[in-house]
XYZ file of C-alpha atoms in Angstrom:
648
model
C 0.000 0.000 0.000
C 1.181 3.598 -0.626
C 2.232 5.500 1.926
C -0.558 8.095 0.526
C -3.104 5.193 0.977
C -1.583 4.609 4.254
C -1.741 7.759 6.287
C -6.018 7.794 4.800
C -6.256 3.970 6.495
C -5.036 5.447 9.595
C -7.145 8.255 9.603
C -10.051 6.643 9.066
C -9.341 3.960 11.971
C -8.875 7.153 14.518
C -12.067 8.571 13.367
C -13.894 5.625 13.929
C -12.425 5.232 17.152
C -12.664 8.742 18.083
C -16.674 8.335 17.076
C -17.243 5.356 19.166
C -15.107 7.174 22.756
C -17.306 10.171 22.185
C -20.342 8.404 22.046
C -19.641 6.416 25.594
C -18.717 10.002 27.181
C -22.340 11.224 25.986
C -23.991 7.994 27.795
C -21.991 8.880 31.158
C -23.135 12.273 30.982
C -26.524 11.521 30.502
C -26.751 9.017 33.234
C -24.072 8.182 35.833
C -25.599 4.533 36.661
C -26.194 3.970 33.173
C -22.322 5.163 32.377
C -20.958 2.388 35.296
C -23.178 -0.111 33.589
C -22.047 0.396 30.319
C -18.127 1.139 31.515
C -18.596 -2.647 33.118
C -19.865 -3.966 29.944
C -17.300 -2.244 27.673
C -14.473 -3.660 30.427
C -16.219 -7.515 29.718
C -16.009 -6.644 26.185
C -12.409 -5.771 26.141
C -11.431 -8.726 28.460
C -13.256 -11.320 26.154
C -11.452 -9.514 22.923
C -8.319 -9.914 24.977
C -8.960 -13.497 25.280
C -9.085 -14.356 21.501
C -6.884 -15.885 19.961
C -3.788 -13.392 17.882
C -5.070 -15.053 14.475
C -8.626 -13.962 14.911
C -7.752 -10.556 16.186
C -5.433 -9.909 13.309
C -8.115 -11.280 10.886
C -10.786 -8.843 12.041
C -7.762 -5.645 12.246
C -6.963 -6.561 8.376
C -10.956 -6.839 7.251
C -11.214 -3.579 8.984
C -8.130 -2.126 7.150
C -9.495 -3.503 3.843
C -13.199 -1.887 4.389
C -11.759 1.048 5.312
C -9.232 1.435 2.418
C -12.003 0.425 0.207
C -14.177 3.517 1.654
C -11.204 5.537 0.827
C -10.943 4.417 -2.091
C -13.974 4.646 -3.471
C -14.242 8.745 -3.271
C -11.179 8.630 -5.574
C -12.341 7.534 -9.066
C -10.018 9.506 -11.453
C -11.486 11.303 -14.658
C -9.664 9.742 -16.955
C -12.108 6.646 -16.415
C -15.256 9.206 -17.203
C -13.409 10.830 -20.549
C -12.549 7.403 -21.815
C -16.410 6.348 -20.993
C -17.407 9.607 -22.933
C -15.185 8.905 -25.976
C -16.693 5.214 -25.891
C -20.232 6.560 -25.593
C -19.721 8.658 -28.823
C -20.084 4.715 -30.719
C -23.814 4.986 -28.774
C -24.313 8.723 -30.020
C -23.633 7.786 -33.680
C -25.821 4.523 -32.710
C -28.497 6.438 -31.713
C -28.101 9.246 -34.737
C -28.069 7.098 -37.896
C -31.048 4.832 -36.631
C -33.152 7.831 -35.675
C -32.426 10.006 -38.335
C -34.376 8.044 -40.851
C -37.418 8.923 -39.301
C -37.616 11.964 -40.305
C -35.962 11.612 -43.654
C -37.884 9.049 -44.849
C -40.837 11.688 -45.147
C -38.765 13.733 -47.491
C -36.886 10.822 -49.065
C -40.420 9.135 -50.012
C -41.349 12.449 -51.788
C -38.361 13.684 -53.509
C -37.311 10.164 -54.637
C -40.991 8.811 -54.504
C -40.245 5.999 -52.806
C -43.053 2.995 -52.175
C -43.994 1.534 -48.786
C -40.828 -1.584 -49.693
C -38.338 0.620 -50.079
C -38.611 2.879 -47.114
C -38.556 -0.831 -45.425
C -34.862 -0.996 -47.548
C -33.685 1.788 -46.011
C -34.205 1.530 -42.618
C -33.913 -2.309 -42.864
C -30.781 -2.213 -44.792
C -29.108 -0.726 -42.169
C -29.969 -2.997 -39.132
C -29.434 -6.191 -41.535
C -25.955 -5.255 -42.272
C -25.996 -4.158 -38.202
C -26.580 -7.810 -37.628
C -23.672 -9.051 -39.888
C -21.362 -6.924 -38.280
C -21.987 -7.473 -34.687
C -21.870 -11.356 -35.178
C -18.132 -10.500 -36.902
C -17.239 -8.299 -34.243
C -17.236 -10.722 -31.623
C -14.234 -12.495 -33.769
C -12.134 -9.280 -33.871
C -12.695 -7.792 -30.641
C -11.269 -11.085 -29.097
C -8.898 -11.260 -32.204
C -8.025 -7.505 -32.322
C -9.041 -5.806 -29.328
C -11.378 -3.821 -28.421
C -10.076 0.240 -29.007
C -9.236 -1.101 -33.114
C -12.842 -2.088 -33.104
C -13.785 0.850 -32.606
C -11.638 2.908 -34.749
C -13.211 0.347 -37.516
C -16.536 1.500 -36.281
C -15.725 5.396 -36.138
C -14.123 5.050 -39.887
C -17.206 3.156 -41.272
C -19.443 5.592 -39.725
C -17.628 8.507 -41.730
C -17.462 6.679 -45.123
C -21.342 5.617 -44.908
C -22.066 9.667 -43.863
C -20.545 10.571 -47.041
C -22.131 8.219 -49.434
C -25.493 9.613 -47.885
C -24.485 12.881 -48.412
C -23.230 12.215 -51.812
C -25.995 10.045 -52.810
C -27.629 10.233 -56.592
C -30.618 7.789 -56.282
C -32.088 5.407 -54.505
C -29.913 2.431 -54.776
C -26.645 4.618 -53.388
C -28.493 5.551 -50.202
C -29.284 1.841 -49.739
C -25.736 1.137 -50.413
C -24.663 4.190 -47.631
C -27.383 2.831 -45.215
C -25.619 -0.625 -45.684
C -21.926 1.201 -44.555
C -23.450 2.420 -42.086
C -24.743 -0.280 -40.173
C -21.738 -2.163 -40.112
C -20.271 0.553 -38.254
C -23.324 0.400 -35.768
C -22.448 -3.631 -35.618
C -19.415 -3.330 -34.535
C -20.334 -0.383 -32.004
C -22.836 -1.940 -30.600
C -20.971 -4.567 -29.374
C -17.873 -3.454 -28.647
C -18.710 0.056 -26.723
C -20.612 -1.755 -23.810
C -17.506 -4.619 -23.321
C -15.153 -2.004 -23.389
C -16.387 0.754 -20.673
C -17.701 -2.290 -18.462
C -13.824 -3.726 -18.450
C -12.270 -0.330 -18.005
C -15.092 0.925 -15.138
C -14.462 0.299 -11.662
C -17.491 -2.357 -10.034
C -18.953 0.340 -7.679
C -19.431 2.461 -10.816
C -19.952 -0.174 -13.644
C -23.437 -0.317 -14.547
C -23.676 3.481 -14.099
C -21.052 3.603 -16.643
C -22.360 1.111 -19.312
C -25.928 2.953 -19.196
C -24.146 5.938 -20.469
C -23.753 4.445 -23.679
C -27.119 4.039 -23.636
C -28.048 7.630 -23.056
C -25.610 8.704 -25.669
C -27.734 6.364 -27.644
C -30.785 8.460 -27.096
C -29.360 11.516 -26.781
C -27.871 10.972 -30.522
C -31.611 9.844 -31.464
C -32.996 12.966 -29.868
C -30.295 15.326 -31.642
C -31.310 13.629 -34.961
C -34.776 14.521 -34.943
C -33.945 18.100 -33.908
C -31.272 18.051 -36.927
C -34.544 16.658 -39.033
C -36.562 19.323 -37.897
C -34.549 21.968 -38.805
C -33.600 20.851 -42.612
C -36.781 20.125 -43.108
C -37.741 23.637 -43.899
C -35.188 23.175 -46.961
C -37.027 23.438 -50.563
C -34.806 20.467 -51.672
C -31.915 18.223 -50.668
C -32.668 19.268 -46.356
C -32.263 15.424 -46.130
C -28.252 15.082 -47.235
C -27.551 16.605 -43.812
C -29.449 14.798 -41.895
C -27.869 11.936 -43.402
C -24.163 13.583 -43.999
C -23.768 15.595 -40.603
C -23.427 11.934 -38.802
C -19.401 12.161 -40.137
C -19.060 15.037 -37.529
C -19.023 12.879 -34.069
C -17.496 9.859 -36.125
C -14.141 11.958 -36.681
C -14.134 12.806 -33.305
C -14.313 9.303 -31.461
C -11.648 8.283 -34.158
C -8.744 10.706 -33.183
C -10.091 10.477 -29.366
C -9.264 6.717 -29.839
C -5.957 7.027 -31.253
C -4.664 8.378 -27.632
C -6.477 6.387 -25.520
C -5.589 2.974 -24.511
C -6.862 -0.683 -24.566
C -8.947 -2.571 -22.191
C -6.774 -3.986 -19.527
C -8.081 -7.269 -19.017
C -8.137 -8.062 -22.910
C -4.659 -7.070 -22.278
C -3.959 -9.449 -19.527
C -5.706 -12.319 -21.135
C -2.796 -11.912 -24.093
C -0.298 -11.807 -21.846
C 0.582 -8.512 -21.914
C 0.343 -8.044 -18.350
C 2.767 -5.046 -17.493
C 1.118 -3.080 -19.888
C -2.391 -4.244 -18.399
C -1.035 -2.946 -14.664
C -0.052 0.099 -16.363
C -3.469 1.228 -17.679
C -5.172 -0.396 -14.603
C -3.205 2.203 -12.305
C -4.576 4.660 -14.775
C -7.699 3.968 -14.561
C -7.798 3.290 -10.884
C -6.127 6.644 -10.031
C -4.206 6.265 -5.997
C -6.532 2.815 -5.649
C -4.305 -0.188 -4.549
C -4.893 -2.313 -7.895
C -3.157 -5.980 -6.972
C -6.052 -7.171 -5.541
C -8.341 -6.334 -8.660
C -5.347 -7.384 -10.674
C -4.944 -10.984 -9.191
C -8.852 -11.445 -9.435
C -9.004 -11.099 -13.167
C -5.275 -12.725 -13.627
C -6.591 -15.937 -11.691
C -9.965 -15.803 -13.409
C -8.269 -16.162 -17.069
C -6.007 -18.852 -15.520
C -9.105 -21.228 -14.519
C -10.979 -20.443 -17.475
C -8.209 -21.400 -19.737
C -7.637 -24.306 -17.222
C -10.611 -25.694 -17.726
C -11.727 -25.172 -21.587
C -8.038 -25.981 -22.497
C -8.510 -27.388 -26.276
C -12.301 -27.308 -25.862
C -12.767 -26.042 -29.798
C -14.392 -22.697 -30.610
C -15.678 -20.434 -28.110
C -19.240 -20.789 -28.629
C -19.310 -24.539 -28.778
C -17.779 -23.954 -25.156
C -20.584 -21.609 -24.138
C -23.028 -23.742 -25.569
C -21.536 -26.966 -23.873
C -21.047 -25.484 -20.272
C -24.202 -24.778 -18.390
C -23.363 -21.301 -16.773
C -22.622 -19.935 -19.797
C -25.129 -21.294 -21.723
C -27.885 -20.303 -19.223
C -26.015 -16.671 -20.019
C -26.059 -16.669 -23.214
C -30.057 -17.474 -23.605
C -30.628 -14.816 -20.775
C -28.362 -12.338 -22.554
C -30.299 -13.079 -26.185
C -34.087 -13.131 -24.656
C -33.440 -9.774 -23.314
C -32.320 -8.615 -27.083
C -34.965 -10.441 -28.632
C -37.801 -9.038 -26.438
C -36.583 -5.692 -26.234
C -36.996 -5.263 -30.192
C -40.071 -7.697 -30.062
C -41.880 -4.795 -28.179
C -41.602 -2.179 -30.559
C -38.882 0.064 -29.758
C -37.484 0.665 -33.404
C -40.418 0.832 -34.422
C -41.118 3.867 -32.352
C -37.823 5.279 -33.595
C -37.763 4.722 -36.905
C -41.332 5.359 -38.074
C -41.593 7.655 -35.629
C -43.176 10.304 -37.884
C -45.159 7.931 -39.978
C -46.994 6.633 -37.013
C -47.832 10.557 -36.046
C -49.032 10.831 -39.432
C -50.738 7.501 -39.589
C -52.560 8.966 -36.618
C -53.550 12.145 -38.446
C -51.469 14.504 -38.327
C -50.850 16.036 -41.508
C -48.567 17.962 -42.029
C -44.752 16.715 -42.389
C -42.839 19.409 -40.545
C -45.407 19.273 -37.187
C -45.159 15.166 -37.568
C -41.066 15.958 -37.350
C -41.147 18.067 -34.666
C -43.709 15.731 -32.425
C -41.166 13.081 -33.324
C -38.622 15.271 -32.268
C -40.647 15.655 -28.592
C -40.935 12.013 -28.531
C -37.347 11.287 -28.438
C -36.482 14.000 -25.652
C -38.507 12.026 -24.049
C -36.712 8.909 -24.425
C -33.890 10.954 -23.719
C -34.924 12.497 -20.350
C -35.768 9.185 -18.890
C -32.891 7.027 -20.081
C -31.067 9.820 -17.282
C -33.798 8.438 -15.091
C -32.410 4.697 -15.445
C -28.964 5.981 -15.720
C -29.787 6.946 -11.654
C -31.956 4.038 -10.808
C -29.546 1.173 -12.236
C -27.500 1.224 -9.146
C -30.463 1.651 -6.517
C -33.072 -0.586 -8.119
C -30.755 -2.856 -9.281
C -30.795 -4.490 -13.129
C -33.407 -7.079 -12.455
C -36.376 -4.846 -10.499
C -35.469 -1.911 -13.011
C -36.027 -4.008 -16.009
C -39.398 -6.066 -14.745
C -40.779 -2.641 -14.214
C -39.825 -0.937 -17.376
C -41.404 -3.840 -19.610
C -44.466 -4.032 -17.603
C -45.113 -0.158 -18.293
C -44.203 -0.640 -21.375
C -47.074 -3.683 -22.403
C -49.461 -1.283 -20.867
C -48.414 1.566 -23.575
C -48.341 0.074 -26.190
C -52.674 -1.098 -25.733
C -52.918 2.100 -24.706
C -51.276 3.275 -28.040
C -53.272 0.534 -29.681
C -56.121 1.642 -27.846
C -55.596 5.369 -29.566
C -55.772 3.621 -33.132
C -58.311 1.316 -32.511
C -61.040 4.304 -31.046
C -59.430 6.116 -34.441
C -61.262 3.422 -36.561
C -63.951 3.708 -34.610
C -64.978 7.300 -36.001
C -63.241 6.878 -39.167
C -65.366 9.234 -41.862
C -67.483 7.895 -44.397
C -66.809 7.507 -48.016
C -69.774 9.758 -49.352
C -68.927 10.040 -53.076
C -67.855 7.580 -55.784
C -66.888 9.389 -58.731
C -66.300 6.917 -61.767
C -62.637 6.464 -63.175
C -62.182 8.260 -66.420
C -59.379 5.240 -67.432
C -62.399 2.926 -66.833
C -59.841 0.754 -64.984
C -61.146 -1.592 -62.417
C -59.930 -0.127 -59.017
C -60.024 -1.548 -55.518
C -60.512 2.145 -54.063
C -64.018 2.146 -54.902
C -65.154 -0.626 -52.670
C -64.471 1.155 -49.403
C -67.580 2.416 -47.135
C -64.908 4.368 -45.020
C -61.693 6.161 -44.774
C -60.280 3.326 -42.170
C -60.339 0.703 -45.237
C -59.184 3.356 -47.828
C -56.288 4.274 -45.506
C -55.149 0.984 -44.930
C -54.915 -0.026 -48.927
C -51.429 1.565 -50.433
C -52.761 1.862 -53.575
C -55.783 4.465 -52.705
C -56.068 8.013 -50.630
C -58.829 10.353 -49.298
C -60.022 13.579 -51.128
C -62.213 15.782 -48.885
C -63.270 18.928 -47.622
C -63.937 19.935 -44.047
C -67.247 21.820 -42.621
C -65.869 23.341 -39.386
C -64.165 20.107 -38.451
C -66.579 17.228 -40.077
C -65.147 15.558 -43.029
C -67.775 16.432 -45.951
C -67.535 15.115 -49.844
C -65.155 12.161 -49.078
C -64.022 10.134 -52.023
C -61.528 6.954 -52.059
C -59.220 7.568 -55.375
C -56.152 5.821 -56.781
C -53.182 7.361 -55.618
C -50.542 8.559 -58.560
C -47.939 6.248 -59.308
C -45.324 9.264 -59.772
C -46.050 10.659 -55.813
C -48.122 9.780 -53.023
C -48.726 13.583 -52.406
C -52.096 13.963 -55.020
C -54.572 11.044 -56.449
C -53.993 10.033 -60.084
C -57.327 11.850 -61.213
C -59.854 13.896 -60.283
C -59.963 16.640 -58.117
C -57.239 15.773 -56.522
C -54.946 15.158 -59.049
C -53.356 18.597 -59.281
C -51.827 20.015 -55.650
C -52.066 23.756 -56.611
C -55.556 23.391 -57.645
C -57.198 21.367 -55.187
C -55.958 23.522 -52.221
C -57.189 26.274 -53.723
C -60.321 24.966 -53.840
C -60.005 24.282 -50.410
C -59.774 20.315 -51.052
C -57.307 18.283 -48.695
C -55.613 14.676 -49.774
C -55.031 12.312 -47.374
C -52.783 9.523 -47.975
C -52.053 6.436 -45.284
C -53.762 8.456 -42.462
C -57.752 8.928 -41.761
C -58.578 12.603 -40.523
C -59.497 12.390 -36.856
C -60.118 14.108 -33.577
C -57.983 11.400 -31.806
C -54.787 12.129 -33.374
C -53.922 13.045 -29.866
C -54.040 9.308 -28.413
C -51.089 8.334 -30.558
C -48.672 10.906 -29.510
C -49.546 10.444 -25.651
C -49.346 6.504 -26.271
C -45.981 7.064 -27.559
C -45.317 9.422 -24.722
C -45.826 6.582 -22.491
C -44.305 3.923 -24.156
C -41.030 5.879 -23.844
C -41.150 7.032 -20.366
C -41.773 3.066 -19.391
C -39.541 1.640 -21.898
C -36.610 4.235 -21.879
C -35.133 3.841 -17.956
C -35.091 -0.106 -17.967
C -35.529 -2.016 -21.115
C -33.386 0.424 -23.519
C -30.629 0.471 -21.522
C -30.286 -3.040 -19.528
C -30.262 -5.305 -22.188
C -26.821 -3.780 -23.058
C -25.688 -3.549 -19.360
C -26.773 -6.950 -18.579
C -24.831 -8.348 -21.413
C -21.654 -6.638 -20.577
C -21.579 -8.271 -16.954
C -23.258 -12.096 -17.280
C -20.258 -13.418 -19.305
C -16.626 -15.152 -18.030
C -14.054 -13.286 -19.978
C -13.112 -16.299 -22.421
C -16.354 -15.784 -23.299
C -17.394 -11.701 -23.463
C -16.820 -10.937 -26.840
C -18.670 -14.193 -28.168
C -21.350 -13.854 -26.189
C -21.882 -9.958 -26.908
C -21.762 -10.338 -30.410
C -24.212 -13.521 -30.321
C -26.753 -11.070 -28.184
C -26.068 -8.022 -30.908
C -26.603 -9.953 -33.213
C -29.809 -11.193 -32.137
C -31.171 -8.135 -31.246
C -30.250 -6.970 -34.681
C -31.999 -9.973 -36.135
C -35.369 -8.985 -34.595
C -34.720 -5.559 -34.980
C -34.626 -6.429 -39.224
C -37.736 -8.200 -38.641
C -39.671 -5.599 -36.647
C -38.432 -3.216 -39.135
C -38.841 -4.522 -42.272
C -42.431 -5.558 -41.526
C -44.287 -2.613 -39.705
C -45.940 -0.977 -42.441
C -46.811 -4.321 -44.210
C -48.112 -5.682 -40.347
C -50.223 -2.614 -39.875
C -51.408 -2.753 -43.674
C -52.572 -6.497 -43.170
C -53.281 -6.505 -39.032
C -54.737 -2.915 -39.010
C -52.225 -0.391 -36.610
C -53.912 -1.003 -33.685
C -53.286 -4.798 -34.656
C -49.670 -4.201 -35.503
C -49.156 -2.506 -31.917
C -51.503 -4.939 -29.690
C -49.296 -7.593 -31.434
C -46.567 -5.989 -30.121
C -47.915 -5.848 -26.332
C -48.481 -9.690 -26.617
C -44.552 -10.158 -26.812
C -43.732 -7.927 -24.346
C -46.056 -9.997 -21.940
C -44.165 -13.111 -23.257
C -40.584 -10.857 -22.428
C -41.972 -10.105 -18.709
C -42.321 -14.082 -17.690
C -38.907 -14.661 -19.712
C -37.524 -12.185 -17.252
C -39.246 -12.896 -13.912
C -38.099 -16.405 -14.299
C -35.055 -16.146 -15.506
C -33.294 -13.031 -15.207
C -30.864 -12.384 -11.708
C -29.516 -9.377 -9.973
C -26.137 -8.616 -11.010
C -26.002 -5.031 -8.733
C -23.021 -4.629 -6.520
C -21.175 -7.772 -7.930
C -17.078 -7.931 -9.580
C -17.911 -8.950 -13.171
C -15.751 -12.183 -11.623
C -18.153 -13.074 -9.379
C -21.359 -13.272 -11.720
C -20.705 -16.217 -13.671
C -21.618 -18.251 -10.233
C -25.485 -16.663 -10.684
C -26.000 -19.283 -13.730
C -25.171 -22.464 -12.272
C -28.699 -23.069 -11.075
C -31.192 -24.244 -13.509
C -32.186 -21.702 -15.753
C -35.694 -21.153 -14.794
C -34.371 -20.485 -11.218
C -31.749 -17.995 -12.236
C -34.333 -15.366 -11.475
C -36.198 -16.767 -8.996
C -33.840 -16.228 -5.891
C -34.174 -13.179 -3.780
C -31.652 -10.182 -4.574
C -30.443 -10.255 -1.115
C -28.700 -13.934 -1.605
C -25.526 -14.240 -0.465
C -25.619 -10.743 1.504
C -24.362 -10.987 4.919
C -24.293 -8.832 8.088
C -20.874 -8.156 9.376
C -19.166 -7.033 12.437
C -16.055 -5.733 13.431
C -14.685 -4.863 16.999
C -12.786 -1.503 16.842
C -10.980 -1.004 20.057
C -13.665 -3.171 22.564
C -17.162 -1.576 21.031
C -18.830 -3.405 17.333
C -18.788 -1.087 14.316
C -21.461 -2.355 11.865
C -20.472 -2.350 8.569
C -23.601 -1.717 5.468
C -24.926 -4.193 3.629
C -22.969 -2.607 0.417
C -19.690 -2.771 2.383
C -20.087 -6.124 3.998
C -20.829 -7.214 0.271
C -17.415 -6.503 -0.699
C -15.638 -7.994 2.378
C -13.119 -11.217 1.272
């Protein structure tokens, strides 16, 4: 120990001995009897300490010494470990930016390129598929490569895809951008949460890994701002939404090139003086052998015991704790996508205007509220994780969140309800068979992809309502009639409607999505990722991250590419009570299998699996917490349940 460290030990000990002798002088002052009594009892005390053996008495002087360096410790956490978090987090921000970005652009993108209902799927699709590639390969290089080159790779893929974007022609080059810049999202996804939960101290980890996720949603939130404001551009206002991601990309790349690898990726290739080096860094005047020997050891028995056991998954998937891990770690990735949250993010907008509202700059700007929301709140679970704890946090999130989502569904379903009457059927001039003319009401109309509403309002009843082909050039006018022709028919006071029904009730959407994100947003956004950073034994981090990524990607390519198809066949408030139905499925998954992780040295955690799986979950959080004692100078000093949880 330093002789820094030292002199703080010391001074604790006399406090806490100097707290204990002026809390017997109070009692004799208040009551002489009272004092004798106690004096008599403190003397018994000190004779039966006396009496113990040497070995014990040493024993409880060094698990004093220990709690008390640790509470010294503690206060110390140098900022170097919160700037290297930061610079991790920007891999979240740029997360977070490209995938909510599209939300916004899509409603410019689908008029200026006149894109069709399967390729706005493309382009947000494209990007989570190739997401899903890369995260699966990223588990190879992290444990090939490391984890800091990973994400330079990320930061430099991020800033070639922003220029494509930028640069981009037609149609086909933005898919190919989109597709660059998922597998920088891959690889950050991945990588970003392994690396800050390796370089974070315990007391401080899951604080730490959450902040990726609030980059996430703060990089979401500054999206739809950045979508707001171009959107008031005549032409081209979405090539910097897309482009202006290359900004925060260059900076995480030359932040990276200074800043240094993850030590215990380090140790585990043998590069051990190196590893001590950063370590110290990290740990600032914190005594780091202990730590040091813990993770040392660890990689010793691991590689002990899988020896020549073949490729690391086939070892997770043959031994039990780490295959109970692994199916925890995916079923939290699966369900979190399975409930809708990209689908929130991404069609954001669309679902606003699916609700009603009409016009495309005030359906940008309510997506824009909707993801300070999500924002806001994620800070809320960034200051719960380490109160709550992972498992309470999540079970409450995802219970919120099934009741949103049928109260969103709710919204569309008393939407339908009212939905106007078709009132005129004016023939087609083509004399081409349509499917538009069938509909009694706007509801059906809506739903088809083919057909729009022409109306006019009387106060705010919808009057003169007809069900027309949309044109095949642009969504924004029908292909005849009096719709056809934008600068006439709002001079005349006409309105188009096209994949939204005019409603009172537009309202319900945007508080159901309101909702959705202050439930989902402080648990299930951000613990999947935590979670996954702590369940796994070292040998097995990067594999098992990169098998969770990639599952969540997986389901997040589903969910993506099949929204507006789901809510063309299942209705929208289908599509979304579809969605609550998994998240009830996710909330026994997690009740019954998921266990508290809080407080715990990412060494310790593996020992939570070796139950059976459905009883991972199942055991109260307070197992294997323990009340501890320690006599300081003949009176008992009662150490918390947080400090007696770190005692050897």
């Amino acid at each position: 120990m330093s002789r820094k460290a030292s002199d703080n030990v010391e001074y604790t000990l006399r406090s806490l001995s100097n707290l204990m002798g002026e809390k017997r002088r109070r009692q004799a002052d208040g009551s002489a009897g009272s004092g004798a009594a106690a004096a008599a009892a403190g003397e018994r005390s000190l004779i039966a300490a006396e009496s113990c053996s040497s070995l014990n008495s040493a024993a409880s002087g060094g698990e004093l010494e220990r709690a008390a360096r640790r509470q010294f410790q503690q206060d110390e956490t140098p900022g170097f470990v919160y700037v290297v978090s930061v610079f991790s987090a920007l891999g979240g921000f740029l997360f977070g930016y490209d995938t909510g970005v599209v939300s916004g652009a899509l409603l410019l993108l689908k008029r200026e390129l006149n894109l069709d209902a399967l390729w706005q799927e493309l382009l947000v699709s494209g990007t989570v598929g190739a997401a899903a590639l890369s995260a699966l390969a990223g588990g190879v290089l992290n444990g090939l490569c490391g984890r800091r080159p990973c994400i330079l790779l990320a930061s430099g893929l991020f800033t070639a895809g922003a220029g494509v974007l930028a640069a981009a022609r037609d149609k086909e080059t933005l898919l190919g951008g989109r597709v660059v810049v998922g597998l920088g999202i891959g690889v950050a996804s991945m990588t970003v949460p392994v690396y800050i939960a390796e370089v974070a101290p315990p007391h401080l980890r899951g604080r730490l890994v959450t902040i990726n996720t609030l980059f996430i949603t703060g990089g979401q939130f500054f999206a739809s701002v950045v979508d707001g404001i171009f959107s008031y551009l005549a032409k081209d206002g979405w090539r910097y939404m897309l482009g202006l991601s290359a900004v925060p990309a260059v900076i995480q790349f030359l932040g990276f090139l200074f800043l240094p690898e993850s030590p215990r990726w380090l140790i585990q290739k043998g590069q051990t003086q190196r590893a001590r080096r950063i370590l110290s860094q990290m740990r600032g005047n914190q005594a780091i052998d202990e730590e040091y020997d813990s993770i040392k050891n660890n990689i010793e028995e691991e590689e002990n015991e899988v020896g020549a056991a073949g490729p690391v998954i086939c070892r997770m998937l043959t031994y039990p704790p780490t295959r109970r891990a692994l199916i925890v770690g995916c079923g939290l990735q699966m369900f979190q996508q399975l409930s809708g949250i990209n689908t929130v993010m991404y069609y954001s907008a669309t679902i606003l205007q699916m609700s009603g509202v009409e016009d495309d700059r005030l359906a940008i700007w309510l997506a824009a509220l909707t993801a300070f929301i999500n924002f806001i709140f994620t800070l809320v679970g960034v200051w719960l994780v380490e109160r709550m704890g992972r498992r309470k946090l999540t079970l409450g999130s995802l219970t919120g969140t099934a009741v949103a989502l049928i109260i969103l569904a709710s919204g569309f379903l008393l939407s339908a309800q009212v939905s106007p009457r078709i009132t005129l059927n004016p023939p087609d001039p083509s004399h081409q068979n349509s499917t538009c003319t069938k509909y009694s009401y706007c509801n059906g109309c809506m739903l088809d992809p083919d057909c729009g509403l022409c109306y006019k309002l009387n106060k705010s009843s919808v009057v003169e309502s007809s069900c027309i082909p949309v044109d095949k050039d642009s969504t924004m006018k029908a292909a005849w009639g009096r719709c056809s022709n934008e600068t006439v028919f709002k001079k005349e006071d006409l309105f188009w409607a096209y994949n939204f029904c005019p409603t009172p009730y537009s309202w319900t959407a945007l508080l159901g999505l309101i909702l959705y994100l202050v439930f989902f947003a402080p648990g299930m956004g951000p613990m999947p990722w935590t979670i996954n950073s702590e369940i796994y034994p070292l040998w097995a981090r990067s594999t098992g991250n990169a098998c969770s990524s990639g599952v969540n990607w997986v389901f997040n390519v589903l969910v993506s590419l099949t929204f507006l198809h789901t809510a063309e066949y299942l209705t929208y408030y289908g599509a979304f009570f579809l969605y609550a139905g998994f998240a009830g499925l996710g909330l026994v998954f997690i009740y019954g299998c998921l266990p508290e992780t809080k407080g715990k040295k990412l060494e310790e955690v593996e020992s939570l699996f070796e139950n059976r799986l459905c009883t991972c979950g199942m055991s109260d959080s307070d197992e294997g917490r323990y009340i501890e004692y320690i006599r300081v100078k003949g009176s008992n000093y009662h150490l918390s349940d947080n400090d007696a949880s770190d005692v050897e």
